[in-house]
Amino acid sequence: MVDCFIITASTVDNIIEMEGSFPIEGGTSRGVRDNYLEPGGEGNLIIAFSRMGGRILPCGPVGNDYYGSFLLSSFRNEGVDTKYLKPIAGYRSPIANCLIDNKGKHSFVSQLGGCSFAEDDELFAMLGESKSFFLSGYFLSDPAHPYYDTSLKCLDYSFTHGKMIFFDPGPYVSKIRKDVIKYIMPRLTAAAFNEDEARELTGKSNPVEAIEIINSMMPAGLTIVKVGKDGCFAKRNGEAARRYPAFDVDVVDTCGCGDSFIAALMYALVNSWDDADAIVLANAVGSVMASKMGTGTKCPTFDEVVEILEMSGYTVSNNSKEEKRFLPFSVKI
Protein backbone atom coordinates (compact mmCIF):
# COMPACT_ATOMS: atom_id res chain seq x y z
CA MET A 1 0.00 0.00 0.00
CA VAL A 2 1.41 3.40 -1.02
CA ASP A 3 0.58 6.71 0.64
CA CYS A 4 -0.76 8.67 -2.32
CA PHE A 5 -1.91 8.21 -5.92
CA ILE A 6 -1.61 11.15 -8.30
CA ILE A 7 -2.61 11.65 -11.92
CA THR A 8 0.00 13.77 -13.66
CA ALA A 9 0.71 15.39 -16.99
CA SER A 10 4.40 15.49 -16.10
CA THR A 11 5.94 18.79 -17.13
CA VAL A 12 9.53 19.91 -17.61
CA ASP A 13 10.34 23.35 -16.22
CA ASN A 14 12.82 25.34 -18.27
CA ILE A 15 14.15 27.62 -15.52
CA ILE A 16 15.57 30.92 -16.79
CA GLU A 17 17.17 33.07 -14.10
CA MET A 18 17.27 36.44 -15.80
CA GLU A 19 19.08 39.66 -15.05
CA GLY A 20 17.02 42.64 -13.94
CA SER A 21 13.42 42.63 -12.80
CA PHE A 22 9.92 42.53 -14.26
CA PRO A 23 8.25 43.93 -16.29
CA ILE A 24 9.92 43.08 -19.59
CA GLU A 25 9.07 45.45 -22.40
CA GLY A 26 8.68 44.11 -25.93
CA GLY A 27 11.76 44.55 -28.08
CA THR A 28 14.18 44.63 -25.15
CA SER A 29 16.93 42.14 -24.32
CA ARG A 30 17.92 40.63 -20.97
CA GLY A 31 20.91 38.60 -19.90
CA VAL A 32 20.55 35.18 -18.30
CA ARG A 33 22.29 34.34 -15.03
CA ASP A 34 21.50 30.61 -15.27
CA ASN A 35 19.33 28.21 -17.26
CA TYR A 36 18.49 24.58 -16.45
CA LEU A 37 15.76 21.94 -16.64
CA GLU A 38 13.78 20.54 -13.71
CA PRO A 39 10.68 18.38 -13.26
CA GLY A 40 7.80 20.83 -12.87
CA GLY A 41 4.07 20.93 -12.21
CA GLU A 42 3.05 17.90 -10.17
CA GLY A 43 6.72 16.86 -10.27
CA ASN A 44 7.40 19.28 -7.42
CA LEU A 45 4.77 17.59 -5.28
CA ILE A 46 5.99 14.11 -6.23
CA ILE A 47 9.61 14.87 -5.31
CA ALA A 48 8.79 16.80 -2.12
CA PHE A 49 6.45 14.03 -0.93
CA SER A 50 9.10 11.40 -1.58
CA ARG A 51 11.76 13.40 0.27
CA MET A 52 9.61 13.54 3.39
CA GLY A 53 9.77 9.74 3.41
CA GLY A 54 6.45 9.14 1.68
CA ARG A 55 5.54 6.61 -0.99
CA ILE A 56 3.77 8.26 -3.90
CA LEU A 57 2.49 6.59 -7.05
CA PRO A 58 2.29 8.92 -10.09
CA CYS A 59 0.30 7.86 -13.13
CA GLY A 60 0.13 9.47 -16.55
CA PRO A 61 1.82 9.86 -19.92
CA VAL A 62 5.32 11.09 -20.64
CA GLY A 63 6.61 11.98 -24.06
CA ASN A 64 8.55 9.35 -25.92
CA ASP A 65 11.25 12.00 -26.27
CA TYR A 66 14.26 13.53 -24.55
CA TYR A 67 12.11 15.36 -22.02
CA GLY A 68 10.17 12.24 -21.15
CA SER A 69 13.42 10.36 -20.51
CA PHE A 70 14.62 13.30 -18.41
CA LEU A 71 11.49 13.17 -16.25
CA LEU A 72 11.64 9.41 -15.72
CA SER A 73 15.32 9.56 -14.82
CA SER A 74 14.75 12.44 -12.39
CA PHE A 75 11.91 10.64 -10.61
CA ARG A 76 13.79 7.34 -10.40
CA ASN A 77 16.78 9.13 -8.87
CA GLU A 78 14.40 10.23 -6.09
CA GLY A 79 13.23 6.67 -5.48
CA VAL A 80 9.81 7.30 -7.04
CA ASP A 81 7.96 4.31 -8.51
CA THR A 82 7.51 5.16 -12.21
CA LYS A 83 5.83 1.98 -13.42
CA TYR A 84 2.61 3.86 -14.24
CA LEU A 85 4.31 6.74 -16.06
CA LYS A 86 3.91 5.56 -19.64
CA PRO A 87 5.95 6.82 -22.63
CA ILE A 88 3.36 7.49 -25.36
CA ALA A 89 4.39 7.57 -29.03
CA GLY A 90 3.52 10.90 -30.64
CA TYR A 91 2.93 12.63 -27.29
CA ARG A 92 5.20 15.58 -26.54
CA SER A 93 6.21 16.22 -22.95
CA PRO A 94 4.81 19.64 -21.99
CA ILE A 95 7.31 22.43 -21.30
CA ALA A 96 6.89 25.32 -18.87
CA ASN A 97 9.27 28.23 -19.43
CA CYS A 98 9.78 29.89 -16.06
CA LEU A 99 11.37 33.34 -15.96
CA ILE A 100 12.72 34.34 -12.54
CA ASP A 101 13.95 37.90 -11.97
CA ASN A 102 16.53 39.18 -9.50
CA LYS A 103 13.80 39.83 -6.91
CA GLY A 104 12.60 36.24 -6.91
CA LYS A 105 9.41 37.00 -8.84
CA HIS A 106 8.50 34.59 -11.59
CA SER A 107 6.37 34.32 -14.70
CA PHE A 108 5.38 31.16 -16.58
CA VAL A 109 4.87 30.68 -20.29
CA SER A 110 3.67 27.11 -20.38
CA GLN A 111 1.42 24.49 -21.89
CA LEU A 112 -0.95 22.08 -20.17
CA GLY A 113 -0.33 18.53 -21.26
CA GLY A 114 -2.23 15.29 -21.08
CA CYS A 115 -3.61 12.53 -23.26
CA SER A 116 -5.49 9.27 -22.85
CA PHE A 117 -3.28 6.73 -21.08
CA ALA A 118 -5.38 4.27 -19.03
CA GLU A 119 -8.82 2.69 -18.84
CA ASP A 120 -11.03 3.28 -15.81
CA ASP A 121 -10.53 -0.21 -14.39
CA GLU A 122 -6.75 0.26 -14.56
CA LEU A 123 -6.99 3.56 -12.68
CA PHE A 124 -9.25 2.09 -10.02
CA ALA A 125 -6.83 -0.82 -9.54
CA MET A 126 -4.00 1.70 -9.01
CA LEU A 127 -6.13 3.68 -6.56
CA GLY A 128 -6.79 0.46 -4.70
CA GLU A 129 -3.05 0.35 -3.94
CA SER A 130 -3.11 3.76 -2.25
CA LYS A 131 -4.28 5.39 0.99
CA SER A 132 -5.12 8.70 -0.68
CA PHE A 133 -5.77 10.55 -3.93
CA PHE A 134 -4.49 13.97 -4.97
CA LEU A 135 -6.96 16.04 -7.01
CA SER A 136 -5.60 18.86 -9.16
CA GLY A 137 -7.69 21.92 -9.97
CA TYR A 138 -5.74 22.36 -13.20
CA PHE A 139 -7.50 19.35 -14.70
CA LEU A 140 -10.96 20.53 -13.61
CA SER A 141 -10.66 24.03 -15.05
CA ASP A 142 -11.48 22.90 -18.59
CA PRO A 143 -14.09 20.21 -19.34
CA ALA A 144 -12.19 19.47 -22.55
CA HIS A 145 -9.01 18.54 -20.68
CA PRO A 146 -8.16 14.83 -21.10
CA TYR A 147 -8.12 14.37 -17.31
CA TYR A 148 -11.37 16.18 -16.51
CA ASP A 149 -13.65 13.12 -16.47
CA THR A 150 -10.82 10.90 -15.22
CA SER A 151 -10.23 13.14 -12.21
CA LEU A 152 -13.90 13.11 -11.23
CA LYS A 153 -14.12 9.33 -11.62
CA CYS A 154 -11.06 8.90 -9.40
CA LEU A 155 -12.61 11.32 -6.89
CA ASP A 156 -15.81 9.25 -6.79
CA TYR A 157 -13.92 5.97 -6.45
CA SER A 158 -11.73 7.38 -3.68
CA PHE A 159 -14.68 8.77 -1.75
CA THR A 160 -16.70 5.57 -2.09
CA HIS A 161 -13.76 3.44 -0.94
CA GLY A 162 -12.79 5.60 2.03
CA LYS A 163 -9.59 7.07 0.61
CA MET A 164 -8.29 10.40 1.85
CA ILE A 165 -8.72 13.10 -0.83
CA PHE A 166 -6.49 16.18 -1.10
CA PHE A 167 -7.23 19.16 -3.34
CA ASP A 168 -5.02 21.90 -4.73
CA PRO A 169 -7.28 24.32 -6.66
CA GLY A 170 -4.49 26.00 -8.64
CA PRO A 171 -4.56 29.41 -10.31
CA TYR A 172 -7.50 28.54 -12.58
CA VAL A 173 -9.95 27.90 -9.73
CA SER A 174 -12.28 30.59 -11.05
CA LYS A 175 -12.67 28.53 -14.26
CA ILE A 176 -13.92 25.45 -12.41
CA ARG A 177 -17.68 25.25 -12.80
CA LYS A 178 -19.60 26.15 -9.64
CA ASP A 179 -21.56 22.90 -9.70
CA VAL A 180 -18.27 20.97 -9.84
CA ILE A 181 -16.89 22.93 -6.87
CA LYS A 182 -20.12 22.23 -4.97
CA TYR A 183 -19.78 18.54 -5.81
CA ILE A 184 -16.15 17.98 -4.87
CA MET A 185 -15.77 20.09 -1.72
CA PRO A 186 -17.81 17.90 0.72
CA ARG A 187 -15.71 14.89 -0.33
CA LEU A 188 -12.33 16.40 0.55
CA THR A 189 -10.04 15.47 3.43
CA ALA A 190 -8.02 18.68 3.06
CA ALA A 191 -7.62 21.56 0.63
CA ALA A 192 -4.97 24.29 0.49
CA PHE A 193 -5.63 27.65 -1.18
CA ASN A 194 -3.40 30.67 -1.54
CA GLU A 195 -4.89 34.13 -0.95
CA ASP A 196 -5.62 34.74 -4.63
CA GLU A 197 -7.33 31.37 -5.07
CA ALA A 198 -9.40 31.87 -1.92
CA ARG A 199 -10.48 35.33 -3.10
CA GLU A 200 -11.37 34.00 -6.56
CA LEU A 201 -13.58 31.32 -5.03
CA THR A 202 -15.28 33.40 -2.33
CA GLY A 203 -14.98 37.05 -3.38
CA LYS A 204 -13.43 37.80 0.03
CA SER A 205 -10.02 39.48 0.32
CA ASN A 206 -9.80 38.84 4.05
CA PRO A 207 -8.37 35.31 4.44
CA VAL A 208 -10.31 34.66 7.66
CA GLU A 209 -13.60 35.53 5.95
CA ALA A 210 -12.59 33.43 2.94
CA ILE A 211 -11.65 30.39 5.02
CA GLU A 212 -15.01 30.49 6.82
CA ILE A 213 -16.85 30.27 3.50
CA ILE A 214 -14.61 27.56 2.05
CA ASN A 215 -14.71 25.46 5.21
CA SER A 216 -18.51 25.60 5.25
CA MET A 217 -18.35 23.65 1.96
CA MET A 218 -16.10 21.00 3.59
CA PRO A 219 -17.99 19.63 6.62
CA ALA A 220 -15.44 16.89 7.30
CA GLY A 221 -12.33 18.52 5.88
CA LEU A 222 -9.37 20.67 6.87
CA THR A 223 -9.26 24.01 5.04
CA ILE A 224 -6.05 26.01 4.68
CA VAL A 225 -5.52 29.48 3.23
CA LYS A 226 -1.85 30.35 2.77
CA VAL A 227 -0.82 33.96 3.31
CA GLY A 228 2.78 33.98 2.10
CA LYS A 229 5.39 35.21 4.57
CA ASP A 230 2.67 35.37 7.24
CA GLY A 231 2.18 31.61 7.15
CA CYS A 232 -1.34 30.23 6.82
CA PHE A 233 -4.77 30.02 8.39
CA ALA A 234 -6.35 26.63 9.06
CA LYS A 235 -9.86 25.63 10.07
CA ARG A 236 -12.02 22.59 10.65
CA ASN A 237 -15.79 22.77 10.90
CA GLY A 238 -16.87 23.87 14.36
CA GLU A 239 -13.46 25.30 15.25
CA ALA A 240 -12.17 28.86 15.02
CA ALA A 241 -9.68 29.63 12.28
CA ARG A 242 -6.10 29.50 13.59
CA ARG A 243 -3.03 31.19 12.15
CA TYR A 244 0.22 29.27 11.89
CA PRO A 245 3.27 31.48 11.34
CA ALA A 246 5.74 30.81 8.55
CA PHE A 247 9.39 30.15 9.33
CA ASP A 248 11.86 33.03 9.11
CA VAL A 249 13.79 32.73 5.83
CA ASP A 250 15.12 35.05 3.16
CA VAL A 251 12.73 34.57 0.25
CA VAL A 252 14.63 33.84 -2.97
CA ASP A 253 12.00 32.28 -5.24
CA THR A 254 8.40 31.20 -4.61
CA CYS A 255 8.18 28.70 -7.49
CA GLY A 256 6.99 25.33 -6.19
CA CYS A 257 6.24 26.58 -2.66
CA GLY A 258 2.57 25.62 -2.86
CA ASP A 259 3.39 22.18 -4.25
CA SER A 260 5.95 21.55 -1.50
CA PHE A 261 3.52 22.78 1.18
CA ILE A 262 0.68 20.49 0.19
CA ALA A 263 3.06 17.54 -0.33
CA ALA A 264 4.19 17.82 3.30
CA LEU A 265 0.63 18.34 4.53
CA MET A 266 -0.57 15.26 2.65
CA TYR A 267 2.33 13.17 3.89
CA ALA A 268 1.64 14.08 7.53
CA LEU A 269 -2.14 13.61 7.40
CA VAL A 270 -1.90 10.28 5.58
CA ASN A 271 0.43 9.14 8.36
CA SER A 272 -2.07 10.14 11.09
CA TRP A 273 -0.44 13.32 12.38
CA ASP A 274 -2.68 15.82 14.13
CA ASP A 275 -3.53 19.02 12.26
CA ALA A 276 -1.17 21.29 14.18
CA ASP A 277 1.94 19.16 13.60
CA ALA A 278 0.99 18.55 9.97
CA ILE A 279 0.72 22.29 9.33
CA VAL A 280 4.00 23.02 11.12
CA LEU A 281 5.71 20.51 8.83
CA ALA A 282 4.01 21.97 5.75
CA ASN A 283 5.02 25.52 6.71
CA ALA A 284 8.59 24.36 7.27
CA VAL A 285 8.80 22.69 3.88
CA GLY A 286 7.19 25.65 2.10
CA SER A 287 9.55 28.08 3.83
CA VAL A 288 12.66 26.09 2.87
CA MET A 289 11.41 26.00 -0.72
CA ALA A 290 11.01 29.80 -0.74
CA SER A 291 14.64 30.17 0.35
CA LYS A 292 15.90 28.27 -2.73
CA MET A 293 15.96 28.99 -6.45
CA GLY A 294 14.25 26.65 -8.89
CA THR A 295 11.84 23.70 -8.84
CA GLY A 296 11.91 19.89 -9.07
CA THR A 297 15.13 18.58 -7.54
CA LYS A 298 15.53 21.95 -5.81
CA CYS A 299 12.64 20.97 -3.53
CA PRO A 300 13.54 20.78 0.17
CA THR A 301 15.58 17.80 1.29
CA PHE A 302 14.83 15.91 4.47
CA ASP A 303 17.94 17.34 6.16
CA GLU A 304 17.05 20.92 5.19
CA VAL A 305 13.63 20.56 6.77
CA VAL A 306 15.11 19.04 9.93
CA GLU A 307 17.53 21.98 10.15
CA ILE A 308 14.85 24.69 9.93
CA LEU A 309 12.63 22.88 12.44
CA GLU A 310 15.40 22.49 14.99
CA MET A 311 16.62 26.06 14.50
CA SER A 312 13.07 27.16 15.33
CA GLY A 313 12.84 25.20 18.58
CA TYR A 314 11.18 21.98 17.39
CA THR A 315 12.43 18.46 18.03
CA VAL A 316 12.75 15.77 15.38
CA SER A 317 13.21 12.28 16.83
CA ASN A 318 16.43 10.33 16.33
CA ASN A 319 14.41 7.49 14.80
CA SER A 320 13.07 9.90 12.21
CA LYS A 321 16.59 11.09 11.37
CA GLU A 322 17.92 7.56 11.08
CA GLU A 323 15.11 6.47 8.77
CA LYS A 324 15.17 9.74 6.76
CA ARG A 325 11.42 9.73 7.15
CA PHE A 326 9.33 12.05 9.27
CA LEU A 327 7.51 9.90 11.77
CA PRO A 328 4.03 10.61 13.21
CA PHE A 329 4.17 13.23 15.92
CA SER A 330 7.97 13.56 15.70
CA VAL A 331 7.60 17.33 15.36
CA LYS A 332 6.78 18.83 18.76
CA ILE A 333 7.41 22.09 20.57
PDB file of C-alpha atoms in Angstrom, residues 50-160:
ATOM      1  CA  SER A  50       9.099  11.397  -1.578  1.00  0.00           C
ATOM      2  CA  ARG A  51      11.763  13.397   0.266  1.00  0.00           C
ATOM      3  CA  MET A  52       9.608  13.536   3.386  1.00  0.00           C
ATOM      4  CA  GLY A  53       9.770   9.743   3.408  1.00  0.00           C
ATOM      5  CA  GLY A  54       6.450   9.135   1.681  1.00  0.00           C
ATOM      6  CA  ARG A  55       5.541   6.609  -0.988  1.00  0.00           C
ATOM      7  CA  ILE A  56       3.770   8.257  -3.899  1.00  0.00           C
ATOM      8  CA  LEU A  57       2.489   6.591  -7.051  1.00  0.00           C
ATOM      9  CA  PRO A  58       2.290   8.915 -10.089  1.00  0.00           C
ATOM     10  CA  CYS A  59       0.303   7.864 -13.129  1.00  0.00           C
ATOM     11  CA  GLY A  60       0.128   9.470 -16.552  1.00  0.00           C
ATOM     12  CA  PRO A  61       1.821   9.861 -19.923  1.00  0.00           C
ATOM     13  CA  VAL A  62       5.317  11.094 -20.635  1.00  0.00           C
ATOM     14  CA  GLY A  63       6.612  11.984 -24.059  1.00  0.00           C
ATOM     15  CA  ASN A  64       8.552   9.347 -25.917  1.00  0.00           C
ATOM     16  CA  ASP A  65      11.247  11.998 -26.269  1.00  0.00           C
ATOM     17  CA  TYR A  66      14.264  13.526 -24.547  1.00  0.00           C
ATOM     18  CA  TYR A  67      12.114  15.365 -22.020  1.00  0.00           C
ATOM     19  CA  GLY A  68      10.169  12.236 -21.152  1.00  0.00           C
ATOM     20  CA  SER A  69      13.418  10.364 -20.511  1.00  0.00           C
ATOM     21  CA  PHE A  70      14.620  13.296 -18.411  1.00  0.00           C
ATOM     22  CA  LEU A  71      11.494  13.172 -16.255  1.00  0.00           C
ATOM     23  CA  LEU A  72      11.636   9.407 -15.718  1.00  0.00           C
ATOM     24  CA  SER A  73      15.320   9.556 -14.821  1.00  0.00           C
ATOM     25  CA  SER A  74      14.748  12.443 -12.394  1.00  0.00           C
ATOM     26  CA  PHE A  75      11.910  10.641 -10.605  1.00  0.00           C
ATOM     27  CA  ARG A  76      13.795   7.341 -10.396  1.00  0.00           C
ATOM     28  CA  ASN A  77      16.776   9.128  -8.875  1.00  0.00           C
ATOM     29  CA  GLU A  78      14.395  10.231  -6.093  1.00  0.00           C
ATOM     30  CA  GLY A  79      13.226   6.672  -5.480  1.00  0.00           C
ATOM     31  CA  VAL A  80       9.807   7.302  -7.040  1.00  0.00           C
ATOM     32  CA  ASP A  81       7.964   4.310  -8.505  1.00  0.00           C
ATOM     33  CA  THR A  82       7.510   5.165 -12.206  1.00  0.00           C
ATOM     34  CA  LYS A  83       5.834   1.978 -13.417  1.00  0.00           C
ATOM     35  CA  TYR A  84       2.612   3.856 -14.244  1.00  0.00           C
ATOM     36  CA  LEU A  85       4.312   6.738 -16.063  1.00  0.00           C
ATOM     37  CA  LYS A  86       3.915   5.562 -19.642  1.00  0.00           C
ATOM     38  CA  PRO A  87       5.951   6.824 -22.631  1.00  0.00           C
ATOM     39  CA  ILE A  88       3.362   7.486 -25.362  1.00  0.00           C
ATOM     40  CA  ALA A  89       4.386   7.569 -29.028  1.00  0.00           C
ATOM     41  CA  GLY A  90       3.524  10.897 -30.637  1.00  0.00           C
ATOM     42  CA  TYR A  91       2.926  12.631 -27.292  1.00  0.00           C
ATOM     43  CA  ARG A  92       5.204  15.575 -26.543  1.00  0.00           C
ATOM     44  CA  SER A  93       6.210  16.216 -22.951  1.00  0.00           C
ATOM     45  CA  PRO A  94       4.805  19.643 -21.991  1.00  0.00           C
ATOM     46  CA  ILE A  95       7.310  22.425 -21.299  1.00  0.00           C
ATOM     47  CA  ALA A  96       6.892  25.318 -18.872  1.00  0.00           C
ATOM     48  CA  ASN A  97       9.267  28.229 -19.426  1.00  0.00           C
ATOM     49  CA  CYS A  98       9.780  29.894 -16.057  1.00  0.00           C
ATOM     50  CA  LEU A  99      11.366  33.341 -15.958  1.00  0.00           C
ATOM     51  CA  ILE A 100      12.718  34.343 -12.539  1.00  0.00           C
ATOM     52  CA  ASP A 101      13.950  37.900 -11.970  1.00  0.00           C
ATOM     53  CA  ASN A 102      16.530  39.179  -9.495  1.00  0.00           C
ATOM     54  CA  LYS A 103      13.795  39.832  -6.906  1.00  0.00           C
ATOM     55  CA  GLY A 104      12.602  36.238  -6.913  1.00  0.00           C
ATOM     56  CA  LYS A 105       9.408  37.003  -8.844  1.00  0.00           C
ATOM     57  CA  HIS A 106       8.496  34.593 -11.587  1.00  0.00           C
ATOM     58  CA  SER A 107       6.369  34.315 -14.700  1.00  0.00           C
ATOM     59  CA  PHE A 108       5.384  31.160 -16.578  1.00  0.00           C
ATOM     60  CA  VAL A 109       4.866  30.683 -20.293  1.00  0.00           C
ATOM     61  CA  SER A 110       3.667  27.114 -20.377  1.00  0.00           C
ATOM     62  CA  GLN A 111       1.421  24.487 -21.885  1.00  0.00           C
ATOM     63  CA  LEU A 112      -0.955  22.083 -20.167  1.00  0.00           C
ATOM     64  CA  GLY A 113      -0.333  18.533 -21.256  1.00  0.00           C
ATOM     65  CA  GLY A 114      -2.226  15.285 -21.084  1.00  0.00           C
ATOM     66  CA  CYS A 115      -3.608  12.529 -23.261  1.00  0.00           C
ATOM     67  CA  SER A 116      -5.490   9.271 -22.853  1.00  0.00           C
ATOM     68  CA  PHE A 117      -3.283   6.729 -21.078  1.00  0.00           C
ATOM     69  CA  ALA A 118      -5.382   4.273 -19.033  1.00  0.00           C
ATOM     70  CA  GLU A 119      -8.817   2.689 -18.838  1.00  0.00           C
ATOM     71  CA  ASP A 120     -11.034   3.281 -15.813  1.00  0.00           C
ATOM     72  CA  ASP A 121     -10.530  -0.207 -14.387  1.00  0.00           C
ATOM     73  CA  GLU A 122      -6.752   0.264 -14.559  1.00  0.00           C
ATOM     74  CA  LEU A 123      -6.989   3.563 -12.681  1.00  0.00           C
ATOM     75  CA  PHE A 124      -9.246   2.086 -10.022  1.00  0.00           C
ATOM     76  CA  ALA A 125      -6.825  -0.819  -9.542  1.00  0.00           C
ATOM     77  CA  MET A 126      -4.002   1.705  -9.012  1.00  0.00           C
ATOM     78  CA  LEU A 127      -6.135   3.684  -6.563  1.00  0.00           C
ATOM     79  CA  GLY A 128      -6.787   0.463  -4.701  1.00  0.00           C
ATOM     80  CA  GLU A 129      -3.048   0.345  -3.936  1.00  0.00           C
ATOM     81  CA  SER A 130      -3.105   3.762  -2.250  1.00  0.00           C
ATOM     82  CA  LYS A 131      -4.277   5.386   0.987  1.00  0.00           C
ATOM     83  CA  SER A 132      -5.115   8.698  -0.682  1.00  0.00           C
ATOM     84  CA  PHE A 133      -5.773  10.547  -3.927  1.00  0.00           C
ATOM     85  CA  PHE A 134      -4.486  13.970  -4.969  1.00  0.00           C
ATOM     86  CA  LEU A 135      -6.959  16.037  -7.010  1.00  0.00           C
ATOM     87  CA  SER A 136      -5.599  18.864  -9.159  1.00  0.00           C
ATOM     88  CA  GLY A 137      -7.691  21.920  -9.974  1.00  0.00           C
ATOM     89  CA  TYR A 138      -5.740  22.359 -13.204  1.00  0.00           C
ATOM     90  CA  PHE A 139      -7.499  19.350 -14.695  1.00  0.00           C
ATOM     91  CA  LEU A 140     -10.965  20.529 -13.613  1.00  0.00           C
ATOM     92  CA  SER A 141     -10.661  24.028 -15.048  1.00  0.00           C
ATOM     93  CA  ASP A 142     -11.480  22.903 -18.593  1.00  0.00           C
ATOM     94  CA  PRO A 143     -14.094  20.211 -19.335  1.00  0.00           C
ATOM     95  CA  ALA A 144     -12.190  19.473 -22.554  1.00  0.00           C
ATOM     96  CA  HIS A 145      -9.014  18.541 -20.679  1.00  0.00           C
ATOM     97  CA  PRO A 146      -8.158  14.827 -21.104  1.00  0.00           C
ATOM     98  CA  TYR A 147      -8.120  14.371 -17.307  1.00  0.00           C
ATOM     99  CA  TYR A 148     -11.368  16.176 -16.508  1.00  0.00           C
ATOM    100  CA  ASP A 149     -13.647  13.121 -16.468  1.00  0.00           C
ATOM    101  CA  THR A 150     -10.819  10.896 -15.223  1.00  0.00           C
ATOM    102  CA  SER A 151     -10.226  13.140 -12.207  1.00  0.00           C
ATOM    103  CA  LEU A 152     -13.901  13.111 -11.227  1.00  0.00           C
ATOM    104  CA  LYS A 153     -14.117   9.335 -11.624  1.00  0.00           C
ATOM    105  CA  CYS A 154     -11.059   8.900  -9.403  1.00  0.00           C
ATOM    106  CA  LEU A 155     -12.610  11.318  -6.895  1.00  0.00           C
ATOM    107  CA  ASP A 156     -15.811   9.254  -6.788  1.00  0.00           C
ATOM    108  CA  TYR A 157     -13.918   5.968  -6.449  1.00  0.00           C
ATOM    109  CA  SER A 158     -11.727   7.378  -3.680  1.00  0.00           C
ATOM    110  CA  PHE A 159     -14.678   8.769  -1.747  1.00  0.00           C
ATOM    111  CA  THR A 160     -16.704   5.566  -2.088  1.00  0.00           C
TER     112      THR A 160
END
